[in-house]
């Protein structure tokens, strides 16, 4: 097994502690120093002349949105800045006018707050996706089989958070559209990781910019198909209401807009480094890490989507069966090994997810594999 080389200058672009192996970029991301510097400059500008800053916000946010849209291949009038995927999911679902008798399809891989948002608004039907389903076609077939004549909406992950695989691919979205099912896609991990994050043209799609797109925390976008844009209500009624989507959604009066204004810098940095080069490096490094972990007795690699910067493996059946057990193991790995990973729960034994970013090095995955082998043997 060849050892991937480090990304030249990658670690130096971030201010992460060298004492920790940060192998969980997918949960919270990390802000590169050029983006953090611009973010600080914007905060200083706002502090120096609040009147000038806040009066300029609507147009500057629109300009920043246009730059983000260009990187994502989106219509700049069809996306809006929001704070995160959880907020975006609720805006999307609220716009659909669901009631208790409507049926929303979700999967057991869905992100907890997004699935809960659907369940608060309508009756949900959960499709079980075995983590070992062999490929994207098998996932698609399982979702289609879960539809009923009452299914009005499907809320699906673009890339599943725990198992790091594609769910809402273009073929599945097309089949749902043919059946008259409105699609709401949680693309939390798509911006910055996928070359075409909006492929398949879902009705609603949202993605975090603070993960793989290098933006400050609190930065995400909601993309809405033309037929639904007039239905999306502002989360805070304010001075841009008469402008409609997207400005009415973005303007929240006197709040901190500096993260959104800095967000294009993150995608611009990726473009400057070579987006295809970044994606290829991260995917190869994630592969290397997964292969190292696969050598540990009791760990089983899961099927994966080529090109992603995340990989998951199943843990022994006695581990991470509940959220409490998963949290305890995650913190034990952090304390004993100095490694940050995601441990996800599953009733018959959970899993471990690792990520790769340009600041990571091959030896960090070797450190995790060596330590985890001992930790599991001791357990």
Short mmCIF file of C-alpha atoms in Angstrom, two decimals:
data_model
loop_
_atom_site.label_atom_id
_atom_site.label_comp_id
_atom_site.label_asym_id
_atom_site.label_seq_id
_atom_site.Cartn_x
_atom_site.Cartn_y
_atom_site.Cartn_z
CA UNK A 1 0.00 0.00 0.00
CA UNK A 2 1.59 3.27 -1.11
CA UNK A 3 1.73 6.14 1.36
CA UNK A 4 0.23 9.38 0.03
CA UNK A 5 2.44 12.45 0.13
CA UNK A 6 1.37 15.50 2.07
CA UNK A 7 -0.30 18.41 0.33
CA UNK A 8 2.41 21.08 -0.14
CA UNK A 9 1.77 23.95 2.26
CA UNK A 10 -1.50 22.43 3.42
CA UNK A 11 -0.86 22.20 7.18
CA UNK A 12 0.55 25.74 7.21
CA UNK A 13 -2.76 27.15 5.95
CA UNK A 14 -4.51 26.22 9.21
CA UNK A 15 -4.04 27.03 12.90
CA UNK A 16 -4.87 23.59 14.24
CA UNK A 17 -3.05 22.20 17.27
CA UNK A 18 -0.16 19.96 16.19
CA UNK A 19 -0.74 17.84 19.28
CA UNK A 20 -4.02 16.44 17.92
CA UNK A 21 -4.66 14.35 14.84
CA UNK A 22 -7.67 16.17 13.39
CA UNK A 23 -9.30 13.37 11.40
CA UNK A 24 -12.88 14.64 11.68
CA UNK A 25 -13.02 17.62 9.33
CA UNK A 26 -16.54 16.64 8.26
CA UNK A 27 -18.13 17.52 11.61
CA UNK A 28 -17.09 21.15 12.09
CA UNK A 29 -14.55 21.98 9.40
CA UNK A 30 -11.60 24.29 9.96
CA UNK A 31 -10.99 27.83 8.76
CA UNK A 32 -7.77 28.51 6.78
CA UNK A 33 -5.74 31.51 7.90
CA UNK A 34 -6.45 33.66 4.78
CA UNK A 35 -10.19 33.25 5.36
CA UNK A 36 -9.84 33.87 9.09
CA UNK A 37 -7.82 37.01 8.37
CA UNK A 38 -10.49 38.40 6.04
CA UNK A 39 -13.16 37.52 8.60
CA UNK A 40 -11.28 39.50 11.24
CA UNK A 41 -10.84 42.45 8.87
CA UNK A 42 -14.58 42.51 8.18
CA UNK A 43 -15.32 42.46 11.91
CA UNK A 44 -12.92 45.37 12.39
CA UNK A 45 -14.61 47.27 9.57
CA UNK A 46 -18.02 46.76 11.17
CA UNK A 47 -16.69 47.93 14.53
CA UNK A 48 -15.04 51.03 13.05
CA UNK A 49 -18.16 52.40 11.31
CA UNK A 50 -21.31 50.41 12.07
CA UNK A 51 -23.58 52.73 10.08
CA UNK A 52 -21.60 52.39 6.89
CA UNK A 53 -21.17 48.65 7.33
CA UNK A 54 -24.78 47.71 8.04
CA UNK A 55 -26.21 50.02 5.38
CA UNK A 56 -24.03 48.22 2.83
CA UNK A 57 -24.89 44.71 4.01
CA UNK A 58 -27.76 43.74 1.64
CA UNK A 59 -25.81 44.51 -1.52
CA UNK A 60 -22.55 43.07 -0.20
CA UNK A 61 -24.23 39.85 0.85
CA UNK A 62 -25.82 39.61 -2.61
CA UNK A 63 -22.39 40.07 -4.20
CA UNK A 64 -20.87 37.39 -1.95
CA UNK A 65 -23.78 35.09 -2.77
CA UNK A 66 -23.08 35.54 -6.48
CA UNK A 67 -19.46 34.53 -6.01
CA UNK A 68 -20.45 31.43 -4.01
CA UNK A 69 -23.05 30.53 -6.65
CA UNK A 70 -20.41 30.70 -9.38
CA UNK A 71 -18.23 28.20 -7.52
CA UNK A 72 -21.17 25.85 -6.90
CA UNK A 73 -22.63 26.11 -10.40
CA UNK A 74 -25.85 27.59 -8.98
CA UNK A 75 -28.26 30.33 -9.99
CA UNK A 76 -27.30 33.34 -7.81
CA UNK A 77 -30.99 34.24 -7.50
CA UNK A 78 -31.85 30.67 -6.57
CA UNK A 79 -29.73 30.32 -3.45
CA UNK A 80 -29.70 32.16 -0.14
CA UNK A 81 -27.21 32.34 2.68
CA UNK A 82 -28.38 30.64 5.87
CA UNK A 83 -26.55 29.73 9.07
CA UNK A 84 -26.43 25.95 8.72
CA UNK A 85 -28.13 22.88 7.25
CA UNK A 86 -30.47 22.52 10.22
CA UNK A 87 -31.94 25.99 9.61
CA UNK A 88 -32.14 25.37 5.87
CA UNK A 89 -34.05 22.13 6.33
CA UNK A 90 -36.69 23.86 8.42
CA UNK A 91 -37.07 26.72 5.95
CA UNK A 92 -37.52 24.21 3.13
CA UNK A 93 -40.04 22.07 5.01
CA UNK A 94 -42.03 25.08 6.21
CA UNK A 95 -42.43 26.27 2.63
CA UNK A 96 -44.20 23.05 1.65
CA UNK A 97 -47.28 23.59 3.82
CA UNK A 98 -47.17 20.08 5.26
CA UNK A 99 -49.78 18.84 7.69
CA UNK A 100 -50.07 15.82 9.96
CA UNK A 101 -51.67 13.66 7.25
CA UNK A 102 -48.91 14.21 4.72
CA UNK A 103 -46.19 11.58 4.43
CA UNK A 104 -42.49 12.38 4.29
CA UNK A 105 -39.95 9.71 3.45
CA UNK A 106 -36.67 9.81 5.40
CA UNK A 107 -33.89 7.27 5.93
CA UNK A 108 -32.20 5.91 9.02
CA UNK A 109 -28.97 7.55 7.81
CA UNK A 110 -30.45 11.06 8.00
CA UNK A 111 -28.99 13.74 10.22
CA UNK A 112 -30.87 13.83 13.52
CA UNK A 113 -32.04 17.45 13.52
CA UNK A 114 -33.14 17.28 9.88
CA UNK A 115 -35.16 14.10 10.40
CA UNK A 116 -36.67 15.58 13.57
CA UNK A 117 -37.67 18.72 11.65
CA UNK A 118 -39.61 16.57 9.18
CA UNK A 119 -41.24 14.57 11.97
CA UNK A 120 -42.49 17.74 13.65
CA UNK A 121 -44.33 18.79 10.49
CA UNK A 122 -45.74 15.58 9.05
CA UNK A 123 -45.90 11.81 9.34
CA UNK A 124 -42.52 10.28 8.49
CA UNK A 125 -41.82 6.88 7.00
CA UNK A 126 -38.26 5.72 7.60
CA UNK A 127 -36.44 3.64 5.01
CA UNK A 128 -33.79 1.40 6.54
CA UNK A 129 -30.55 1.49 4.59
CA UNK A 130 -28.22 -1.31 5.57
CA UNK A 131 -24.75 0.26 5.87
CA UNK A 132 -23.42 -2.68 3.85
CA UNK A 133 -25.58 -2.01 0.76
CA UNK A 134 -23.08 -2.61 -2.04
CA UNK A 135 -23.50 0.48 -4.23
CA UNK A 136 -25.53 3.56 -5.10
CA UNK A 137 -27.99 1.54 -7.18
CA UNK A 138 -28.82 -0.62 -4.16
CA UNK A 139 -29.40 2.51 -2.08
CA UNK A 140 -31.64 3.96 -4.81
CA UNK A 141 -33.68 0.77 -5.04
CA UNK A 142 -34.21 0.71 -1.26
CA UNK A 143 -35.47 4.29 -1.28
CA UNK A 144 -37.83 3.72 -4.21
CA UNK A 145 -39.18 0.59 -2.53
CA UNK A 146 -40.03 2.68 0.53
CA UNK A 147 -42.37 5.00 -1.36
CA UNK A 148 -46.11 4.72 -0.84
CA UNK A 149 -49.03 6.34 -2.69
CA UNK A 150 -49.10 8.94 0.11
CA UNK A 151 -45.45 9.99 -0.14
CA UNK A 152 -45.36 13.74 -0.75
CA UNK A 153 -41.76 14.63 0.10
CA UNK A 154 -38.45 12.77 0.34
CA UNK A 155 -35.80 14.17 2.71
CA UNK A 156 -32.50 12.57 1.76
CA UNK A 157 -28.82 12.99 2.43
CA UNK A 158 -26.66 13.94 -0.52
CA UNK A 159 -23.72 12.33 1.29
CA UNK A 160 -24.68 10.46 4.44
CA UNK A 161 -22.90 11.79 7.49
CA UNK A 162 -22.21 8.50 9.32
CA UNK A 163 -21.53 6.14 6.42
CA UNK A 164 -19.98 8.67 4.01
CA UNK A 165 -21.72 7.51 0.85
CA UNK A 166 -23.99 9.04 -1.78
CA UNK A 167 -27.73 8.64 -1.23
CA UNK A 168 -29.46 11.36 -3.30
CA UNK A 169 -27.71 10.77 -6.60
CA UNK A 170 -29.02 12.18 -9.91
CA UNK A 171 -30.77 8.93 -10.94
CA UNK A 172 -32.69 8.67 -7.66
CA UNK A 173 -33.70 12.34 -7.85
CA UNK A 174 -34.95 11.85 -11.41
CA UNK A 175 -37.05 8.84 -10.42
CA UNK A 176 -38.58 10.70 -7.49
CA UNK A 177 -39.38 13.65 -9.76
CA UNK A 178 -41.13 11.30 -12.20
CA UNK A 179 -43.30 10.07 -9.33
CA UNK A 180 -44.25 13.61 -8.29
CA UNK A 181 -42.28 13.49 -5.03
CA UNK A 182 -40.74 16.78 -3.86
CA UNK A 183 -37.07 16.31 -2.99
CA UNK A 184 -35.33 17.98 -0.05
CA UNK A 185 -31.62 17.14 -0.09
CA UNK A 186 -29.26 17.58 2.83
CA UNK A 187 -26.00 18.40 1.08
CA UNK A 188 -24.13 19.34 4.25
CA UNK A 189 -20.89 17.77 2.99
CA UNK A 190 -21.18 18.65 -0.71
CA UNK A 191 -19.80 22.22 -1.13
CA UNK A 192 -16.05 22.05 -1.50
CA UNK A 193 -15.98 18.25 -1.75
CA UNK A 194 -18.00 17.60 -4.89
CA UNK A 195 -17.26 19.04 -8.30
CA UNK A 196 -21.01 19.36 -9.08
CA UNK A 197 -22.81 19.68 -5.75
CA UNK A 198 -26.18 20.49 -7.35
CA UNK A 199 -26.21 17.62 -9.84
CA UNK A 200 -29.64 16.09 -10.22
CA UNK A 201 -31.55 19.35 -9.70
CA UNK A 202 -33.36 18.67 -6.42
CA UNK A 203 -36.30 20.89 -5.49
CA UNK A 204 -34.54 21.99 -2.31
CA UNK A 205 -30.87 21.49 -1.54
CA UNK A 206 -28.77 22.91 1.25
CA UNK A 207 -25.08 22.67 2.06
CA UNK A 208 -22.75 23.90 4.73
CA UNK A 209 -19.91 26.14 3.65
CA UNK A 210 -18.10 25.87 6.98
CA UNK A 211 -17.14 22.22 6.41
CA UNK A 212 -15.38 21.40 3.14
CA UNK A 213 -15.69 24.90 1.63
CA UNK A 214 -13.40 26.54 4.25
CA UNK A 215 -15.87 29.24 5.34
CA UNK A 216 -16.30 30.55 8.91
CA UNK A 217 -18.87 28.81 11.15
CA UNK A 218 -22.48 29.81 10.58
CA UNK A 219 -22.15 29.79 6.78
CA UNK A 220 -24.39 27.67 4.57
CA UNK A 221 -26.62 28.03 1.51
CA UNK A 222 -30.13 26.95 0.62
CA UNK A 223 -30.86 26.35 -3.08
CA UNK A 224 -34.48 26.36 -4.21
CA UNK A 225 -36.00 25.41 -7.56
CA UNK A 226 -37.88 28.27 -9.30
CA UNK A 227 -41.32 26.79 -8.61
CA UNK A 228 -40.81 27.00 -4.85
CA UNK A 229 -38.92 30.26 -4.33
CA UNK A 230 -41.96 32.43 -3.62
CA UNK A 231 -43.01 30.02 -0.87
CA UNK A 232 -39.84 30.35 1.23
CA UNK A 233 -40.55 32.70 4.12
CA UNK A 234 -37.91 34.76 5.88
CA UNK A 235 -36.86 33.33 9.26
CA UNK A 236 -36.83 36.92 10.57
CA UNK A 237 -39.23 39.47 9.09
CA UNK A 238 -37.20 42.59 8.40
CA UNK A 239 -36.41 45.37 5.92
CA UNK A 240 -35.78 43.20 2.86
CA UNK A 241 -39.12 41.34 2.98
CA UNK A 242 -40.54 43.01 -0.10
CA UNK A 243 -37.54 41.79 -2.13
CA UNK A 244 -38.56 38.13 -1.70
CA UNK A 245 -36.22 35.16 -1.99
CA UNK A 246 -33.26 35.21 -1.53
CA UNK A 247 -32.78 38.65 0.05
CA UNK A 248 -35.68 38.33 2.47
CA UNK A 249 -34.22 35.08 3.80
CA UNK A 250 -30.74 36.53 4.20
CA UNK A 251 -31.43 39.86 5.87
CA UNK A 252 -31.88 39.49 9.64
CA UNK A 253 -31.43 43.13 10.74
CA UNK A 254 -28.48 43.81 13.06
CA UNK A 255 -26.68 40.46 13.20
CA UNK A 256 -23.16 39.37 12.29
CA UNK A 257 -22.85 39.02 8.50
CA UNK A 258 -19.07 38.85 8.42
CA UNK A 259 -18.92 35.06 8.02
CA UNK A 260 -21.11 35.17 4.92
CA UNK A 261 -19.05 38.00 3.45
CA UNK A 262 -15.86 35.98 4.02
CA UNK A 263 -17.34 32.72 2.70
CA UNK A 264 -16.38 33.20 -0.98
CA UNK A 265 -12.75 33.46 0.10
CA UNK A 266 -12.82 29.80 1.17
CA UNK A 267 -14.08 28.51 -2.16
CA UNK A 268 -11.69 30.89 -3.91
CA UNK A 269 -8.80 29.40 -1.94
CA UNK A 270 -9.78 25.90 -3.05
CA UNK A 271 -9.94 27.09 -6.65
CA UNK A 272 -6.53 28.69 -6.30
CA UNK A 273 -5.01 25.51 -4.91
CA UNK A 274 -6.64 23.56 -7.72
CA UNK A 275 -10.04 22.14 -6.76
CA UNK A 276 -9.51 18.84 -8.60
CA UNK A 277 -6.07 18.51 -6.99
CA UNK A 278 -7.53 19.11 -3.51
CA UNK A 279 -10.30 16.59 -4.07
CA UNK A 280 -7.93 13.94 -5.40
CA UNK A 281 -5.49 14.40 -2.52
CA UNK A 282 -8.19 14.21 0.13
CA UNK A 283 -9.84 11.16 -1.42
CA UNK A 284 -6.54 9.30 -1.68
CA UNK A 285 -5.61 10.13 1.91
CA UNK A 286 -9.01 8.94 3.16
CA UNK A 287 -8.48 5.70 1.23
CA UNK A 288 -5.09 5.24 2.88
CA UNK A 289 -6.53 5.80 6.35
CA UNK A 290 -9.38 3.36 5.73
CA UNK A 291 -7.00 0.68 4.52
CA UNK A 292 -4.91 1.06 7.66
CA UNK A 293 -7.96 0.73 9.89
CA UNK A 294 -9.21 -2.27 7.90
CA UNK A 295 -6.18 -4.18 9.15
CA UNK A 296 -7.46 -4.02 12.74
CA UNK A 297 -9.32 -7.17 13.84
CA UNK A 298 -13.05 -6.50 14.17
CA UNK A 299 -13.17 -3.47 11.86
CA UNK A 300 -15.02 -3.96 8.57
CA UNK A 301 -14.76 -1.49 5.67
CA UNK A 302 -18.09 -0.27 4.34
CA UNK A 303 -18.95 0.34 0.68
CA UNK A 304 -18.04 3.87 -0.33
CA UNK A 305 -18.49 6.44 -3.05
CA UNK A 306 -15.37 7.09 -5.12
CA UNK A 307 -13.84 10.53 -4.79
CA UNK A 308 -15.13 11.42 -1.32
CA UNK A 309 -12.83 12.61 1.46
CA UNK A 310 -14.57 10.49 4.11
CA UNK A 311 -14.61 6.73 4.77
CA UNK A 312 -16.46 4.61 7.33
CA UNK A 313 -15.85 1.19 8.86
CA UNK A 314 -18.05 -0.93 11.12
CA UNK A 315 -16.84 -1.52 14.64
CA UNK A 316 -17.18 -4.82 16.52
CA UNK A 317 -20.81 -5.59 17.36
CA UNK A 318 -20.32 -4.90 21.06
CA UNK A 319 -19.32 -1.25 20.49
CA UNK A 320 -21.27 1.98 19.89
CA UNK A 321 -24.72 0.39 19.97
CA UNK A 322 -26.18 3.59 21.45
CA UNK A 323 -25.35 7.29 21.22
CA UNK A 324 -24.04 7.15 24.78
CA UNK A 325 -21.67 4.31 23.93
CA UNK A 326 -20.56 6.06 20.74
CA UNK A 327 -19.82 9.31 22.59
CA UNK A 328 -17.85 7.47 25.27
CA UNK A 329 -15.68 5.68 22.69
CA UNK A 330 -15.12 8.88 20.73
CA UNK A 331 -13.89 10.67 23.84
CA UNK A 332 -11.72 7.73 24.88
CA UNK A 333 -10.02 7.81 21.47
CA UNK A 334 -9.48 11.56 21.85
CA UNK A 335 -8.07 11.26 25.37
CA UNK A 336 -5.89 8.19 24.90
CA UNK A 337 -4.80 8.54 21.28
CA UNK A 338 -5.02 12.29 20.66
CA UNK A 339 -7.14 11.64 17.57
CA UNK A 340 -10.45 13.25 16.62
CA UNK A 341 -12.82 10.95 14.72
CA UNK A 342 -16.57 10.42 14.44
CA UNK A 343 -18.05 7.37 16.15
CA UNK A 344 -21.62 6.74 15.02
CA UNK A 345 -24.11 4.50 16.79
CA UNK A 346 -26.00 1.57 15.27
CA UNK A 347 -28.15 -1.00 17.08
CA UNK A 348 -25.96 -4.00 16.22
CA UNK A 349 -22.65 -2.16 16.53
CA UNK A 350 -21.71 1.28 15.28
CA UNK A 351 -18.93 2.59 13.14
CA UNK A 352 -15.97 4.92 12.85
CA UNK A 353 -15.73 7.65 10.22
CA UNK A 354 -12.48 9.32 9.25
CA UNK A 355 -11.98 12.36 7.05
CA UNK A 356 -9.04 13.74 5.08
CA UNK A 357 -8.09 17.34 4.45
CA UNK A 358 -5.02 19.06 3.06
CA UNK A 359 -3.70 19.65 6.58
CA UNK A 360 -3.62 15.93 7.35
CA UNK A 361 -0.60 13.65 6.99
CA UNK A 362 -0.39 9.90 6.46
CA UNK A 363 1.32 9.39 9.82
CA UNK A 364 -1.77 10.70 11.62
CA UNK A 365 -3.81 7.76 10.32
CA UNK A 366 -0.98 5.40 11.25
CA UNK A 367 -1.10 6.85 14.78
CA UNK A 368 -4.85 6.24 14.92
CA UNK A 369 -4.56 2.68 13.59
CA UNK A 370 -1.77 1.73 15.98
CA UNK A 371 -3.54 3.20 19.00
CA UNK A 372 -6.96 1.87 18.06
CA UNK A 373 -5.62 -1.66 17.64
CA UNK A 374 -4.35 -1.56 21.24
CA UNK A 375 -7.44 0.19 22.59
CA UNK A 376 -9.82 -2.36 21.09
CA UNK A 377 -7.68 -5.29 22.24
CA UNK A 378 -7.70 -3.87 25.77
CA UNK A 379 -11.47 -3.32 25.66
#
